[in-house]
């Protein structure tokens, strides 16, 4: 991703959470006899340091690795890292979060890409969730998105990874926008 961004003139730097002690996590504890191994849950993000990197006109790109402060790398959910970074940065900047997936947005029928939901509010989401149209792996992603909105992120876009460059153009009807009315 860093190399592709460089190709387009975006001065990107690649990071793990351990780099610069940017994202501290703790190993997820055993629960209900399930050992999650080296899965990490975020404890703290150094948003001041991250804002400093942005102010130097670098674009930070984070992998889904954090650390525990004791030399152990931890695998942390990438969506959680992205939304946590956006929330922390929202204290410094107007922040929008982009989730890029294999589908062109949130679908009311996961098997039919023509059923893209253009705008998702909490009420619309609850309706689709209750009916079973939004289910499985999309539920934690969307729950995470609404939590980020509550904590200061202005908008969240969910789109196909190839469409990200078209978001924001006046004629675009790209992806799903998550908002809190």
Short mmCIF file of N, CA, C and O in Angstrom, two decimals, residues 91-161:
data_model
loop_
_atom_site.label_atom_id
_atom_site.label_comp_id
_atom_site.label_asym_id
_atom_site.label_seq_id
_atom_site.Cartn_x
_atom_site.Cartn_y
_atom_site.Cartn_z
N UNK A 91 -9.92 14.71 17.43
CA UNK A 91 -9.69 15.81 18.39
C UNK A 91 -8.81 16.90 17.79
O UNK A 91 -8.78 18.01 18.30
N UNK A 92 -8.11 16.58 16.69
CA UNK A 92 -7.22 17.54 16.03
C UNK A 92 -7.75 18.03 14.69
O UNK A 92 -7.42 19.13 14.26
N UNK A 93 -8.51 17.17 13.99
CA UNK A 93 -8.93 17.45 12.62
C UNK A 93 -10.38 17.01 12.42
O UNK A 93 -10.88 16.16 13.15
N UNK A 94 -11.00 17.55 11.36
CA UNK A 94 -12.27 16.98 10.90
C UNK A 94 -11.89 15.65 10.25
O UNK A 94 -11.07 15.63 9.32
N UNK A 95 -12.45 14.57 10.74
CA UNK A 95 -11.99 13.25 10.33
C UNK A 95 -13.11 12.46 9.65
O UNK A 95 -14.21 12.37 10.17
N UNK A 96 -12.79 11.92 8.49
CA UNK A 96 -13.66 10.97 7.81
C UNK A 96 -12.91 9.66 7.72
O UNK A 96 -11.69 9.65 7.56
N UNK A 97 -13.63 8.57 7.80
CA UNK A 97 -13.04 7.24 7.78
C UNK A 97 -13.54 6.49 6.56
O UNK A 97 -14.73 6.53 6.25
N UNK A 98 -12.64 5.84 5.86
CA UNK A 98 -12.98 5.07 4.67
C UNK A 98 -12.65 3.61 4.90
O UNK A 98 -11.50 3.27 5.21
N UNK A 99 -13.66 2.75 4.77
CA UNK A 99 -13.45 1.31 4.81
C UNK A 99 -13.59 0.81 3.38
O UNK A 99 -14.61 1.02 2.73
N UNK A 100 -12.55 0.16 2.88
CA UNK A 100 -12.54 -0.33 1.51
C UNK A 100 -12.61 -1.85 1.53
O UNK A 100 -11.73 -2.51 2.09
N UNK A 101 -13.66 -2.39 0.92
CA UNK A 101 -13.90 -3.83 0.92
C UNK A 101 -14.06 -4.32 -0.51
O UNK A 101 -13.85 -3.58 -1.46
N UNK A 102 -14.50 -5.56 -0.66
CA UNK A 102 -14.68 -6.18 -1.97
C UNK A 102 -16.04 -5.87 -2.58
O UNK A 102 -16.28 -6.14 -3.74
N UNK A 103 -16.94 -5.31 -1.80
CA UNK A 103 -18.29 -4.97 -2.29
C UNK A 103 -18.38 -3.45 -2.44
O UNK A 103 -17.65 -2.70 -1.80
N UNK A 104 -19.31 -2.98 -3.26
CA UNK A 104 -19.41 -1.54 -3.50
C UNK A 104 -20.15 -0.75 -2.42
O UNK A 104 -20.64 0.33 -2.67
N UNK A 105 -20.20 -1.27 -1.22
CA UNK A 105 -20.87 -0.61 -0.11
C UNK A 105 -21.58 -1.66 0.73
O UNK A 105 -21.32 -2.86 0.61
N UNK A 106 -22.52 -1.21 1.55
CA UNK A 106 -23.35 -2.12 2.34
C UNK A 106 -24.54 -2.49 1.48
O UNK A 106 -25.22 -1.61 0.93
N UNK A 107 -24.80 -3.78 1.34
CA UNK A 107 -25.89 -4.27 0.51
C UNK A 107 -27.07 -4.69 1.37
O UNK A 107 -26.88 -5.26 2.44
N UNK A 108 -28.28 -4.45 0.88
CA UNK A 108 -29.46 -4.97 1.59
C UNK A 108 -29.60 -6.47 1.29
O UNK A 108 -30.24 -7.19 2.04
N UNK A 109 -28.99 -6.92 0.19
CA UNK A 109 -28.90 -8.35 -0.15
C UNK A 109 -27.44 -8.59 -0.50
O UNK A 109 -26.96 -8.15 -1.56
N UNK A 110 -26.72 -9.26 0.39
CA UNK A 110 -25.27 -9.44 0.22
C UNK A 110 -24.89 -10.08 -1.11
O UNK A 110 -23.80 -9.87 -1.62
N UNK A 111 -25.81 -10.85 -1.71
CA UNK A 111 -25.51 -11.54 -2.97
C UNK A 111 -25.76 -10.66 -4.19
O UNK A 111 -25.41 -11.04 -5.31
N UNK A 112 -26.36 -9.49 -4.01
CA UNK A 112 -26.74 -8.64 -5.15
C UNK A 112 -26.14 -7.24 -4.99
O UNK A 112 -26.62 -6.44 -4.19
N UNK A 113 -25.12 -6.94 -5.80
CA UNK A 113 -24.44 -5.65 -5.68
C UNK A 113 -25.32 -4.48 -6.13
O UNK A 113 -24.97 -3.33 -5.92
N UNK A 114 -26.45 -4.76 -6.74
CA UNK A 114 -27.37 -3.71 -7.15
C UNK A 114 -28.21 -3.20 -5.97
O UNK A 114 -28.99 -2.27 -6.13
N UNK A 115 -28.06 -3.82 -4.78
CA UNK A 115 -28.88 -3.44 -3.63
C UNK A 115 -28.09 -2.58 -2.63
O UNK A 115 -28.39 -2.57 -1.45
N UNK A 116 -27.13 -1.83 -3.14
CA UNK A 116 -26.31 -0.96 -2.29
C UNK A 116 -27.20 0.04 -1.55
O UNK A 116 -28.09 0.65 -2.12
N UNK A 117 -26.94 0.18 -0.26
CA UNK A 117 -27.64 1.16 0.56
C UNK A 117 -26.79 2.43 0.54
O UNK A 117 -25.68 2.43 1.07
N UNK A 118 -27.27 3.53 -0.05
CA UNK A 118 -26.42 4.72 -0.19
C UNK A 118 -26.10 5.43 1.13
O UNK A 118 -25.00 5.91 1.30
N UNK A 119 -27.08 5.48 2.04
CA UNK A 119 -26.87 6.14 3.33
C UNK A 119 -27.40 5.22 4.42
O UNK A 119 -28.49 4.67 4.31
N UNK A 120 -26.59 5.06 5.46
CA UNK A 120 -26.97 4.20 6.57
C UNK A 120 -26.99 5.02 7.85
O UNK A 120 -25.97 5.54 8.28
N UNK A 121 -28.18 5.19 8.41
CA UNK A 121 -28.36 5.85 9.70
C UNK A 121 -28.60 4.76 10.74
O UNK A 121 -28.85 3.60 10.38
N UNK A 122 -28.54 5.08 12.02
CA UNK A 122 -28.82 4.05 13.03
C UNK A 122 -30.18 3.38 12.83
O UNK A 122 -30.29 2.16 12.96
N UNK A 123 -31.21 4.14 12.50
CA UNK A 123 -32.55 3.57 12.33
C UNK A 123 -32.60 2.60 11.15
O UNK A 123 -33.17 1.50 11.24
N UNK A 124 -32.01 3.00 10.03
CA UNK A 124 -31.99 2.13 8.84
C UNK A 124 -31.19 0.87 9.14
O UNK A 124 -31.60 -0.24 8.80
N UNK A 125 -30.05 1.04 9.80
CA UNK A 125 -29.21 -0.11 10.15
C UNK A 125 -29.97 -1.10 11.02
O UNK A 125 -29.96 -2.30 10.76
N UNK A 126 -30.65 -0.61 12.05
CA UNK A 126 -31.39 -1.51 12.95
C UNK A 126 -32.47 -2.28 12.20
O UNK A 126 -32.71 -3.46 12.47
N UNK A 127 -33.10 -1.63 11.24
CA UNK A 127 -34.13 -2.30 10.43
C UNK A 127 -33.52 -3.45 9.63
O UNK A 127 -34.02 -4.57 9.64
N UNK A 128 -32.42 -3.18 8.94
CA UNK A 128 -31.77 -4.23 8.13
C UNK A 128 -31.17 -5.33 9.00
O UNK A 128 -31.17 -6.49 8.62
N UNK A 129 -30.67 -4.96 10.14
CA UNK A 129 -30.09 -5.94 11.07
C UNK A 129 -31.19 -6.85 11.62
O UNK A 129 -31.02 -8.08 11.67
N UNK A 130 -32.31 -6.28 12.01
CA UNK A 130 -33.43 -7.07 12.56
C UNK A 130 -34.01 -8.02 11.53
O UNK A 130 -34.41 -9.14 11.87
N UNK A 131 -34.01 -7.60 10.27
CA UNK A 131 -34.56 -8.46 9.21
C UNK A 131 -33.57 -9.53 8.76
O UNK A 131 -33.94 -10.43 8.01
N UNK A 132 -32.31 -9.42 9.21
CA UNK A 132 -31.29 -10.38 8.80
C UNK A 132 -30.60 -10.03 7.50
O UNK A 132 -29.74 -10.77 7.04
N UNK A 133 -30.96 -8.89 6.89
CA UNK A 133 -30.31 -8.49 5.64
C UNK A 133 -28.86 -8.07 5.87
O UNK A 133 -28.01 -8.30 5.01
N UNK A 134 -28.60 -7.42 6.98
CA UNK A 134 -27.22 -7.14 7.38
C UNK A 134 -26.91 -8.11 8.50
O UNK A 134 -27.61 -8.14 9.51
N UNK A 135 -25.87 -8.92 8.29
CA UNK A 135 -25.60 -10.00 9.25
C UNK A 135 -24.12 -10.34 9.27
O UNK A 135 -23.31 -9.72 8.59
N UNK A 136 -23.78 -11.31 10.08
CA UNK A 136 -22.44 -11.89 10.18
C UNK A 136 -21.36 -10.84 10.39
O UNK A 136 -21.46 -10.01 11.27
N UNK A 137 -20.35 -10.88 9.51
CA UNK A 137 -19.18 -10.03 9.68
C UNK A 137 -19.42 -8.55 9.49
O UNK A 137 -18.62 -7.73 9.92
N UNK A 138 -20.53 -8.18 8.83
CA UNK A 138 -20.81 -6.76 8.64
C UNK A 138 -21.30 -6.11 9.93
O UNK A 138 -21.12 -4.90 10.11
N UNK A 139 -21.91 -6.87 10.82
CA UNK A 139 -22.44 -6.28 12.06
C UNK A 139 -21.34 -5.63 12.90
O UNK A 139 -21.45 -4.46 13.25
N UNK A 140 -20.22 -6.34 13.21
CA UNK A 140 -19.20 -5.65 14.00
C UNK A 140 -18.57 -4.47 13.27
O UNK A 140 -18.21 -3.47 13.89
N UNK A 141 -18.45 -4.56 11.94
CA UNK A 141 -17.88 -3.45 11.17
C UNK A 141 -18.77 -2.21 11.29
O UNK A 141 -18.29 -1.10 11.53
N UNK A 142 -20.07 -2.40 11.13
CA UNK A 142 -20.98 -1.27 11.17
C UNK A 142 -21.15 -0.77 12.60
O UNK A 142 -21.21 0.45 12.84
N UNK A 143 -21.20 -1.68 13.57
CA UNK A 143 -21.25 -1.25 14.98
C UNK A 143 -20.04 -0.38 15.30
O UNK A 143 -20.16 0.66 15.95
N UNK A 144 -18.88 -0.83 14.85
CA UNK A 144 -17.64 -0.08 15.04
C UNK A 144 -17.73 1.30 14.39
O UNK A 144 -17.30 2.30 14.96
N UNK A 145 -18.33 1.36 13.21
CA UNK A 145 -18.46 2.62 12.49
C UNK A 145 -19.37 3.59 13.26
O UNK A 145 -19.02 4.77 13.43
N UNK A 146 -20.49 3.12 13.74
CA UNK A 146 -21.38 4.01 14.49
C UNK A 146 -20.75 4.46 15.81
O UNK A 146 -20.96 5.59 16.25
N UNK A 147 -19.96 3.60 16.42
CA UNK A 147 -19.26 3.99 17.65
C UNK A 147 -18.26 5.11 17.35
O UNK A 147 -18.12 6.06 18.11
N UNK A 148 -17.58 5.01 16.20
CA UNK A 148 -16.63 6.06 15.80
C UNK A 148 -17.35 7.38 15.53
O UNK A 148 -16.85 8.45 15.90
N UNK A 149 -18.53 7.31 14.94
CA UNK A 149 -19.34 8.52 14.70
C UNK A 149 -19.69 9.18 16.04
O UNK A 149 -19.57 10.38 16.21
N UNK A 150 -20.11 8.36 17.01
CA UNK A 150 -20.47 8.88 18.34
C UNK A 150 -19.29 9.57 19.01
O UNK A 150 -19.47 10.48 19.80
N UNK A 151 -18.07 9.11 18.69
CA UNK A 151 -16.88 9.63 19.36
C UNK A 151 -16.17 10.73 18.57
O UNK A 151 -15.04 11.08 18.91
N UNK A 152 -16.79 11.26 17.51
CA UNK A 152 -16.22 12.43 16.86
C UNK A 152 -15.87 12.33 15.39
O UNK A 152 -15.57 13.35 14.77
N UNK A 153 -15.88 11.15 14.80
CA UNK A 153 -15.61 11.03 13.37
C UNK A 153 -16.83 11.58 12.63
O UNK A 153 -17.97 11.26 12.97
N UNK A 154 -16.60 12.44 11.64
CA UNK A 154 -17.74 13.13 11.01
C UNK A 154 -18.54 12.25 10.06
O UNK A 154 -19.76 12.32 10.05
N UNK A 155 -17.87 11.44 9.26
CA UNK A 155 -18.57 10.54 8.32
C UNK A 155 -17.72 9.31 8.09
O UNK A 155 -16.50 9.35 8.20
N UNK A 156 -18.40 8.25 7.72
CA UNK A 156 -17.70 7.01 7.38
C UNK A 156 -18.22 6.54 6.03
O UNK A 156 -19.43 6.52 5.79
N UNK A 157 -17.29 6.18 5.17
CA UNK A 157 -17.62 5.69 3.84
C UNK A 157 -17.22 4.22 3.75
O UNK A 157 -16.11 3.86 4.15
N UNK A 158 -18.10 3.41 3.21
CA UNK A 158 -17.79 2.01 2.93
C UNK A 158 -17.94 1.83 1.43
O UNK A 158 -19.00 2.14 0.86
N UNK A 159 -16.88 1.37 0.78
CA UNK A 159 -16.92 1.22 -0.67
C UNK A 159 -16.02 0.09 -1.13
O UNK A 159 -15.29 -0.50 -0.33
N UNK A 160 -16.08 -0.19 -2.41
CA UNK A 160 -15.15 -1.14 -3.03
C UNK A 160 -13.78 -0.46 -3.08
O UNK A 160 -13.69 0.75 -3.33
N UNK A 161 -12.74 -1.21 -2.83
CA UNK A 161 -11.41 -0.61 -2.76
C UNK A 161 -11.02 0.10 -4.06
O UNK A 161 -10.26 1.06 -4.04
#
